GROMACS .gro file of C-alpha atoms in nm:
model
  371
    1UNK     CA    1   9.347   2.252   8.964
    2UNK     CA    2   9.579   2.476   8.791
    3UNK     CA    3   9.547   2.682   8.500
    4UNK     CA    4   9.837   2.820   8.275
    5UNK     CA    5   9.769   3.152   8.049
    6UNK     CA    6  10.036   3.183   7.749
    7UNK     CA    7  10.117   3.467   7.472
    8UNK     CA    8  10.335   3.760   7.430
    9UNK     CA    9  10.556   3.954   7.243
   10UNK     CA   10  10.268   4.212   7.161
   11UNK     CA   11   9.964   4.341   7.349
   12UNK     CA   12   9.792   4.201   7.084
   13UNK     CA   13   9.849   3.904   7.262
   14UNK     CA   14   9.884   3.958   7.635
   15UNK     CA   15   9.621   4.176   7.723
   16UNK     CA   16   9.311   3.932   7.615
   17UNK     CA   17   9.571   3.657   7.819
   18UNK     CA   18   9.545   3.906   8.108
   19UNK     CA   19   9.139   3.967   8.112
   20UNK     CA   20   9.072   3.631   8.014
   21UNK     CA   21   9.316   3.509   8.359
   22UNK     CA   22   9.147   3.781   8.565
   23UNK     CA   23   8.786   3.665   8.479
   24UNK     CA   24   8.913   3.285   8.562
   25UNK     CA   25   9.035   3.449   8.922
   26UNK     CA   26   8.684   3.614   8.986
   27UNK     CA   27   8.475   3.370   8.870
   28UNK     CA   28   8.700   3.056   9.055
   29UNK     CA   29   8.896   3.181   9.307
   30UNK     CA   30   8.978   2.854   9.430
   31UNK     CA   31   9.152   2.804   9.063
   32UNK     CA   32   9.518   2.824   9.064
   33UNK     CA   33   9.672   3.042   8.764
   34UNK     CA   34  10.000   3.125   8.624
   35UNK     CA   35  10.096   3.320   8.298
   36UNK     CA   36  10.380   3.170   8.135
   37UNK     CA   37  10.583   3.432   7.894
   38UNK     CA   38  10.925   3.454   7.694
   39UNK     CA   39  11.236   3.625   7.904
   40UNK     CA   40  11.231   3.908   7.729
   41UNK     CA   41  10.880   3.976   7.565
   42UNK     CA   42  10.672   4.312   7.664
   43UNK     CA   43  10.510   4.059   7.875
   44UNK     CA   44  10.769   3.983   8.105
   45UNK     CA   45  10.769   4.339   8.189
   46UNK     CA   46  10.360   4.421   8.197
   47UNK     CA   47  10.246   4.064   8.335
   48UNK     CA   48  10.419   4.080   8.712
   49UNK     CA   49  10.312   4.437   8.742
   50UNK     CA   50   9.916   4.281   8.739
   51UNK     CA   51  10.034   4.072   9.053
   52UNK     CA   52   9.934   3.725   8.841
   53UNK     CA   53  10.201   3.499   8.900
   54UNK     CA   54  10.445   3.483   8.630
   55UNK     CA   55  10.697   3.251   8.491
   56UNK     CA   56  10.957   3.299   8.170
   57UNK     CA   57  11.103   3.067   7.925
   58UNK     CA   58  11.324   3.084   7.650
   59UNK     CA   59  11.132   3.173   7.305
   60UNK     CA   60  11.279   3.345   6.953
   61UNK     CA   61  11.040   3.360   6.667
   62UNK     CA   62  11.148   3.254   6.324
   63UNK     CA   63  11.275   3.433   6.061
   64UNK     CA   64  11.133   3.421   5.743
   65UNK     CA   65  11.427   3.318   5.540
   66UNK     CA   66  11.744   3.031   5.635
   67UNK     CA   67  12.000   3.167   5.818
   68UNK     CA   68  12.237   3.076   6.077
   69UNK     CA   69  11.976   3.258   6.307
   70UNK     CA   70  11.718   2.929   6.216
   71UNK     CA   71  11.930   2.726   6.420
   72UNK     CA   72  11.980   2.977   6.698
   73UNK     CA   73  11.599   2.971   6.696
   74UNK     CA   74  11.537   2.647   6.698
   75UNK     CA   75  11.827   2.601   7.001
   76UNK     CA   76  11.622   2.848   7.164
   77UNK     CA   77  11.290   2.644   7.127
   78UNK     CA   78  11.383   2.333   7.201
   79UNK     CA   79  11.536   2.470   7.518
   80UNK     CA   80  11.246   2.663   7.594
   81UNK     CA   81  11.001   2.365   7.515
   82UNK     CA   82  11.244   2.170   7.795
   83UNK     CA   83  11.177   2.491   8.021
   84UNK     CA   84  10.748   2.465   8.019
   85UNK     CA   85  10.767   2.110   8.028
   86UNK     CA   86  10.938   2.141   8.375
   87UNK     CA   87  10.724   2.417   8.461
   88UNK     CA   88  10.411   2.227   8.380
   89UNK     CA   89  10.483   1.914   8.582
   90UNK     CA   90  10.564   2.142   8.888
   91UNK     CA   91  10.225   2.361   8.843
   92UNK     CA   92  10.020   2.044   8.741
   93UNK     CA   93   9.749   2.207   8.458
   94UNK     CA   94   9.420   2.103   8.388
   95UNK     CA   95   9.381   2.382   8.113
   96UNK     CA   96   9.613   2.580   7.905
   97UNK     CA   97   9.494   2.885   7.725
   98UNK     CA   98   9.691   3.052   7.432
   99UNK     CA   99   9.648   3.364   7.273
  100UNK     CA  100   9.917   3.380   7.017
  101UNK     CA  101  10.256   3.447   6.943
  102UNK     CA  102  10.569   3.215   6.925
  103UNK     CA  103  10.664   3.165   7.306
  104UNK     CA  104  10.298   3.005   7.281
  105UNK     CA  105  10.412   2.684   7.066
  106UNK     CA  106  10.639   2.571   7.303
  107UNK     CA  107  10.411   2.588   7.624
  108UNK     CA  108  10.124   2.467   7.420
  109UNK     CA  109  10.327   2.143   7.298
  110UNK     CA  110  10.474   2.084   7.634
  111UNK     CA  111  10.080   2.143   7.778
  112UNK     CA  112   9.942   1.818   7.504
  113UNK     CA  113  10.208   1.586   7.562
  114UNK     CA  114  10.079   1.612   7.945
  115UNK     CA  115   9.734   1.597   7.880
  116UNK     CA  116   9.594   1.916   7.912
  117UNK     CA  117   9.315   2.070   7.780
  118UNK     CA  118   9.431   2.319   7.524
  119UNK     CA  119   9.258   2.643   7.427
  120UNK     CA  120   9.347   2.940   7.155
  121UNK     CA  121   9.210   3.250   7.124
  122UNK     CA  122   9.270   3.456   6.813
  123UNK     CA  123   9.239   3.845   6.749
  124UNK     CA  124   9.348   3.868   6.374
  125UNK     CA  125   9.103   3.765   6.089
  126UNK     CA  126   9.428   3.622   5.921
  127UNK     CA  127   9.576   3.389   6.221
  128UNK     CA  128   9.912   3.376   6.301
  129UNK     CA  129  10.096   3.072   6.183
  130UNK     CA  130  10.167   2.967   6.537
  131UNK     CA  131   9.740   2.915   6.655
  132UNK     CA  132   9.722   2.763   6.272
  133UNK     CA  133   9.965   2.509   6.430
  134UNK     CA  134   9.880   2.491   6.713
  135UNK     CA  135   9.487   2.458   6.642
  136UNK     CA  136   9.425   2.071   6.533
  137UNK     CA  137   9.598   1.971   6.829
  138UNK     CA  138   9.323   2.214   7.101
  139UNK     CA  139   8.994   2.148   7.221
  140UNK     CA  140   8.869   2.488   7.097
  141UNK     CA  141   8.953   2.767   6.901
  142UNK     CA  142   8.828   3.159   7.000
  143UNK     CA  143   8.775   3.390   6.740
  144UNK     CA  144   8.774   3.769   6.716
  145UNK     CA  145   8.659   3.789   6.420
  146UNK     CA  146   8.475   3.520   6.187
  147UNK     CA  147   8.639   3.558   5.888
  148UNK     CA  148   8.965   3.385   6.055
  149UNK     CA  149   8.744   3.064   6.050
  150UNK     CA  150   8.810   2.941   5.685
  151UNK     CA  151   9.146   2.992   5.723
  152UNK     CA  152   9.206   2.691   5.994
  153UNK     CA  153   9.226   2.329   5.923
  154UNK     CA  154   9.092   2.030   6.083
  155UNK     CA  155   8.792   1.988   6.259
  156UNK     CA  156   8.824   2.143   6.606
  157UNK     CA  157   8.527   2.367   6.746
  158UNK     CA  158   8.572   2.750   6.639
  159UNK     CA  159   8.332   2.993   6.857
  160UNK     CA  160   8.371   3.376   6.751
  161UNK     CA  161   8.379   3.528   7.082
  162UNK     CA  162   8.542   3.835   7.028
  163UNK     CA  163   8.811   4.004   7.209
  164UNK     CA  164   8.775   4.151   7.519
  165UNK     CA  165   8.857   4.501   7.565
  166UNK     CA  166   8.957   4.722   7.934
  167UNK     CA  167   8.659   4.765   8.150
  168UNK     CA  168   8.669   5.168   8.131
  169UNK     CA  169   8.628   5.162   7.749
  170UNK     CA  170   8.340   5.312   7.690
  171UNK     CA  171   8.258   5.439   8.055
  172UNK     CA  172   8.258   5.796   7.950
  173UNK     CA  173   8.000   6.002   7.814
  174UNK     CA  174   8.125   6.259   7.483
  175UNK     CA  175   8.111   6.542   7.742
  176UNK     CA  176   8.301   6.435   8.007
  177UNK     CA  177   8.526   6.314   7.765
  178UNK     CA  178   8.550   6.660   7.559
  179UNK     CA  179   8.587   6.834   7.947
  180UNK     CA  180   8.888   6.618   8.015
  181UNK     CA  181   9.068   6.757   7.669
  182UNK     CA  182   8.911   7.117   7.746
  183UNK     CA  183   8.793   7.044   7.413
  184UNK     CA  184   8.446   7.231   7.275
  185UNK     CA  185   8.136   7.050   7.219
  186UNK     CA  186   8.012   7.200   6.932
  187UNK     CA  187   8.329   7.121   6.682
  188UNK     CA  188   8.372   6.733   6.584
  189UNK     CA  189   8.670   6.589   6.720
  190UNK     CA  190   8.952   6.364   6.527
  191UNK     CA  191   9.126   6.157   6.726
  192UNK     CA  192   9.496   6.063   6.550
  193UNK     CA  193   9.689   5.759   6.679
  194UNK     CA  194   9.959   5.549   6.569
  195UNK     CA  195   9.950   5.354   6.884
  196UNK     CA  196  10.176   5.370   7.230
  197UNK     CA  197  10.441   5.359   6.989
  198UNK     CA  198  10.358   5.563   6.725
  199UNK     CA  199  10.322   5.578   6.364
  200UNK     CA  200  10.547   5.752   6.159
  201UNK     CA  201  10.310   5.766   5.835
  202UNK     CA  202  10.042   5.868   6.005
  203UNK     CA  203  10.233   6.145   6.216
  204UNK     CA  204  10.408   6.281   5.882
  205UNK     CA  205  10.081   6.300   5.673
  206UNK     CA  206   9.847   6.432   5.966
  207UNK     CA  207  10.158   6.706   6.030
  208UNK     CA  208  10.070   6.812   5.658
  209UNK     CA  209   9.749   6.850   5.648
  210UNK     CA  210   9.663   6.985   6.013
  211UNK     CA  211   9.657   7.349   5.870
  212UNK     CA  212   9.376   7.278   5.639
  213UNK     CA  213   9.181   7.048   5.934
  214UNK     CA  214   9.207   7.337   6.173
  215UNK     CA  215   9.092   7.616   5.920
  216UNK     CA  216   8.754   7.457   5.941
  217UNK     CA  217   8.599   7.654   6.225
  218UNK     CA  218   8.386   7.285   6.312
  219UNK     CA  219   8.664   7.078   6.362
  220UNK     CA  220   8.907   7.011   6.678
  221UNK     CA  221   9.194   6.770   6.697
  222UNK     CA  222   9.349   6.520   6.949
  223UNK     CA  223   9.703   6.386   6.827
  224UNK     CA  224   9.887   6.117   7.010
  225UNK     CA  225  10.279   6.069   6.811
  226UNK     CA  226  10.367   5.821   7.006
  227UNK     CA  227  10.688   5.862   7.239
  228UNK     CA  228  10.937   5.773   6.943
  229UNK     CA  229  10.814   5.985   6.705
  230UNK     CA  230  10.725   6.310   6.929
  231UNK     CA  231  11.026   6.539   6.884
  232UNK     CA  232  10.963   6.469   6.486
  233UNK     CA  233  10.601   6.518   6.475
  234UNK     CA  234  10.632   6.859   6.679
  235UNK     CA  235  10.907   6.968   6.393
  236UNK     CA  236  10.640   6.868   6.148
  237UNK     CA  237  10.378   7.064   6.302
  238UNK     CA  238  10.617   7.387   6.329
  239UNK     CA  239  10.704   7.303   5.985
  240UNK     CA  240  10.342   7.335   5.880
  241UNK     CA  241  10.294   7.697   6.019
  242UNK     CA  242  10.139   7.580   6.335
  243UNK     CA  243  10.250   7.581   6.697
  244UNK     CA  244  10.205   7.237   6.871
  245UNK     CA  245  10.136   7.396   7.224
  246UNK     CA  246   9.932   7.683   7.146
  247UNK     CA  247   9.718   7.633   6.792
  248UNK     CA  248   9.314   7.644   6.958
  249UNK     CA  249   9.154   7.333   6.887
  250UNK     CA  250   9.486   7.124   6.859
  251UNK     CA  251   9.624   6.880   7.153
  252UNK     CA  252   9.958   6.733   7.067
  253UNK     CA  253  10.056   6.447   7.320
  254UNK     CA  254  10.335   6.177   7.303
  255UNK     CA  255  10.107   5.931   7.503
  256UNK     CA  256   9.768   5.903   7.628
  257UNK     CA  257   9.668   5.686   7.935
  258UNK     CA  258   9.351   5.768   7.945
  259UNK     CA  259   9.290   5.666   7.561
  260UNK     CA  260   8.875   5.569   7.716
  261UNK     CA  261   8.834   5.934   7.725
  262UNK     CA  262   8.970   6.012   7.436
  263UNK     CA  263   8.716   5.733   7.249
  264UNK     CA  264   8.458   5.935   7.389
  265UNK     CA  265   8.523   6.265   7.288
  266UNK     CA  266   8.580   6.139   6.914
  267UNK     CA  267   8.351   6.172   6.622
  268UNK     CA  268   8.637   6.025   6.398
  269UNK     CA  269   8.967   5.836   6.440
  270UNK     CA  270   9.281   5.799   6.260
  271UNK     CA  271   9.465   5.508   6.326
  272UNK     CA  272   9.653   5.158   6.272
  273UNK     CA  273   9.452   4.835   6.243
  274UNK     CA  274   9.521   4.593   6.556
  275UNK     CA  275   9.266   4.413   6.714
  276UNK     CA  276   9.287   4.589   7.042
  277UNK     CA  277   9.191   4.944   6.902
  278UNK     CA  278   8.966   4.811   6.671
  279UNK     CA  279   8.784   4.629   6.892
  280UNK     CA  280   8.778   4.959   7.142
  281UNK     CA  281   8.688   5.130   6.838
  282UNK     CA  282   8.387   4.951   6.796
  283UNK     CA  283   8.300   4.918   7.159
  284UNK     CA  284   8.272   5.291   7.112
  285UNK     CA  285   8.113   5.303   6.792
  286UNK     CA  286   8.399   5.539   6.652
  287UNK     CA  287   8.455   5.514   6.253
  288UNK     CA  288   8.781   5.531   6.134
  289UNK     CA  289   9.018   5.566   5.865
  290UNK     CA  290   9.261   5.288   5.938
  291UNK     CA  291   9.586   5.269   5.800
  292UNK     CA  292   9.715   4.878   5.863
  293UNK     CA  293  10.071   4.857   5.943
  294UNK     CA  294  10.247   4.716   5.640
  295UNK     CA  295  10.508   4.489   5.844
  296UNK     CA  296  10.310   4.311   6.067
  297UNK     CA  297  10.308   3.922   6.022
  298UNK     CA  298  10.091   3.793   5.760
  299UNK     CA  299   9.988   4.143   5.663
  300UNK     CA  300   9.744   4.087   5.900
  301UNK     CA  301   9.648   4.402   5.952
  302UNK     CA  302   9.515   4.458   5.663
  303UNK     CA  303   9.313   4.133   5.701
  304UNK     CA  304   9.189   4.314   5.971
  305UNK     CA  305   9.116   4.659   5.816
  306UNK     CA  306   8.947   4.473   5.573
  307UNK     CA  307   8.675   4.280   5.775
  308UNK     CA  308   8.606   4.600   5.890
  309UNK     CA  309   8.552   4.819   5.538
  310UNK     CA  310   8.382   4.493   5.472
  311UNK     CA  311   8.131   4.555   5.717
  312UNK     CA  312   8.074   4.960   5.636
  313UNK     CA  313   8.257   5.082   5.933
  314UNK     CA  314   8.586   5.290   5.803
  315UNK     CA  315   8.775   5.335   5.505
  316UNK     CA  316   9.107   5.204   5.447
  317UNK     CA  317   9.409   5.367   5.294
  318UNK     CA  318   9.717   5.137   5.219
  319UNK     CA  319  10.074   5.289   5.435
  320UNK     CA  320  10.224   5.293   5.065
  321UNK     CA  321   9.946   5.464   4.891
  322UNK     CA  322   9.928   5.731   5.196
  323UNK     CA  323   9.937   6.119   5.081
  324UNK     CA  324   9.825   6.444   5.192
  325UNK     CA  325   9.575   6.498   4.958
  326UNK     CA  326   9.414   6.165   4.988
  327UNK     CA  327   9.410   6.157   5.361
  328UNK     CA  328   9.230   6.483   5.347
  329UNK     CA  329   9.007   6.377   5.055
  330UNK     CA  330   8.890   6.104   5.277
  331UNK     CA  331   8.860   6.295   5.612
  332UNK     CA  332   8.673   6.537   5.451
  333UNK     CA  333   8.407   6.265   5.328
  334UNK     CA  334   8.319   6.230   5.695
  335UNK     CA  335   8.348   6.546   5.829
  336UNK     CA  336   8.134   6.728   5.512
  337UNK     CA  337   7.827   6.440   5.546
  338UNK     CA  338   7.682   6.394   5.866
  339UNK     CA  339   7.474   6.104   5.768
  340UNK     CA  340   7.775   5.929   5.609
  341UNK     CA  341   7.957   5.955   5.939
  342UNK     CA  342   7.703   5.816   6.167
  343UNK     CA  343   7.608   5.541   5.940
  344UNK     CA  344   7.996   5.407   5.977
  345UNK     CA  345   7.948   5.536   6.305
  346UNK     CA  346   7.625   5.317   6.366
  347UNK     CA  347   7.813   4.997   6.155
  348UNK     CA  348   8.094   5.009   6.346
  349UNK     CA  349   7.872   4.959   6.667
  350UNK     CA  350   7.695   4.695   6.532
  351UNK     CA  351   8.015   4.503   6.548
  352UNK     CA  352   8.107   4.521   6.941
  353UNK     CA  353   8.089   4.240   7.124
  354UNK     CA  354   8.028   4.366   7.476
  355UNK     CA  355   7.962   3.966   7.586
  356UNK     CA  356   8.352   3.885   7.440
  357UNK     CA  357   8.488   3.770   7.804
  358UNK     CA  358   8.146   3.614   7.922
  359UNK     CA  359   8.162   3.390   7.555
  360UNK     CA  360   8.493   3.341   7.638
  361UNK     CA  361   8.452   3.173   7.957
  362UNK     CA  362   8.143   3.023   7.852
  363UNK     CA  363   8.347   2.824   7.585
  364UNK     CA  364   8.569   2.750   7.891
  365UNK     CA  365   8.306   2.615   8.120
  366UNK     CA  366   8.103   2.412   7.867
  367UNK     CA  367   8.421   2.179   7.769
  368UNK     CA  368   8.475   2.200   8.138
  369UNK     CA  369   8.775   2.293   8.188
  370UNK     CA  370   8.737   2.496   8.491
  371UNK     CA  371   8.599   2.284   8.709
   0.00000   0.00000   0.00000
């Protein structure tokens, strides 16, 4: 029996396609498994470097407005729909699992018309308009978080699972995660991240206000630019009065692989609103001030920052409404009131799902479709 994985274009969407393929492989090593991606997605890249087998197909997303690139796109799809058919018949799946993004549509078509069982999982609370496609037509849809559930039609089985975060998230203790950062233990610690990529609102307003952040004599900072925006955000920082190698109780960095240690030394974070850190955010228990991307699709991120204001975990600050003052206004809400902080601190715990994979495949093995 074989079973396909599909997403990409965003880790978003191919890490939870990696765990959830790596579980399958523990759990049924007898199970055959390929990850089918687009040519030149982030996956094509991360995907063979896991060892999982790995095929490509031709996949463009669509545009939001009718151009001459709609037909390019639609070229593109139909030849990459021709593409996973073939690769389907060859492979011969029992299951198909999707977890979003457009090269998804095409394997997850090919998968129905031969007779697969099909299977989404989604990490937004507003879901992308490829799984709301794609949904009616699967046996079951997995949820990260429950308020995507109202916005699906039809009548197939929704199960909010979660999303499954890297096994070493939430590993370390606060010390050894302060010792790593030679960081003190008795300042709190604001963690700053815009993601591997960076974020160049958060990086210009944090720059800003780091003077005032560092005055306090309680508080220590970890600030990851991301590599694009490095060379700026140092500028920023030098700009401000400060020096971004040698200002005590300030670590600059352009990139952070061990971002579990980092979680653990936090008492506060800074940062966008996808899935992935928020759900690593609350498998830590870390409250945040989230600022959600603006462009992402659907404005989803801010769906997502939402659910989790909702809830009484972080505060939310819009990208366009972003200042100096306010960001400090706001930081200083959590780092002035103990109790305030922990009570986000204890929310935001309250929404981890340790059990996200073990749902997952639950889901998987009731409609048995591993077996």
């Amino acid at each position: 029996m074989g079973v396909i994985v599909t997403g990409g274009g965003t880790g978003g969407h191919i890490y939870p396609a990696l765990a959830i393929a790596e579980e399958i492989k523990k759990r049924y090593p007898q199970v055959d498994i390929l990850y089918i991606g687009s040519e030149t997605g982030l996956e094509a890249d991360i995907v063979p470097k896991t060892g999982l087998p790995f095929a490509a197909i031709t996949a463009k997303g669509f545009t939001r407005k009718l151009s001459l690139d709609t037909l390019r796109t639609l070229q593109a799809t139909g030849k990459g729909f021709r593409m996973a058919r073939q690769i389907l018949k060859d492979f011969k799946a029992h299951t198909v699992i999707g977890t979003g993004g457009f090269v998804c549509g095409s394997v997850m078509l090919a998968a129905k018309g031969q007779g697969a069982r099909l299977f989404l999982h989604e990490q937004n609370a507003y879901p992308g308009v490829t799984n709301r496609l794609l949904a009616p037509l699967s046996d079951g849809v997995m949820l990260n978080f429950s308020e995507a559930r109202g916005r699906f039609k039809g009548k197939t089985p929704m199960y909010v699972t979660g999303l499954p975060v890297r096994a070493d998230i939430g590993r370390y203790s606060k010390a050894e995660g302060l010792a790593h950062f030679g960081l003190a233990e008795d300042k709190k610690t604001l963690l700053i991240t815009g993601g591997s990529r960076g974020a160049r609102t958060i990086n210009q307003t944090m720059s800003q206000i780091l003077p005032a952040l560092l005055k306090r004599e309680d508080v220590q900072v970890i600030f990851i630019s991301g590599r694009n925006g490095y060379e700026e955000t140092r500028g920023l920082i030098r700009a401000a009065g400060l020096s971004d190698t040698d200002t005590p109780g300030l670590k600059l960095l352009d990139y952070l692989y061990e971002m579990p240690l980092a979680l653990a030394a936090a008492d506060l974070a800074v940062g966008r609103a996808g899935a992935t850190f928020l759900a690593e955010l609350s498998a830590t228990g870390l409250p945040a001030v989230l600022l959600p991307y603006p462009y992402a699709s659907e404005n989803h991120q801010a769906h997502n920052a939402q659910a989790i204001v909702d809830a009484g975990a972080a505060e939310m600050i819009l990208d366009a409404q972003c200042t100096g003052p306010l960001m400090l206004e706001t930081l200083e809400r959590f780092l002035d009131d103990d109790d305030y902080r922990r009570g986000m601190a204890k929310q935001m715990k309250a929404l981890a799902k340790p059990n996200a994979l073990a749902d997952i495949m639950a889901v998987l093995e009731k409609q048995g479709s591993l077996q």
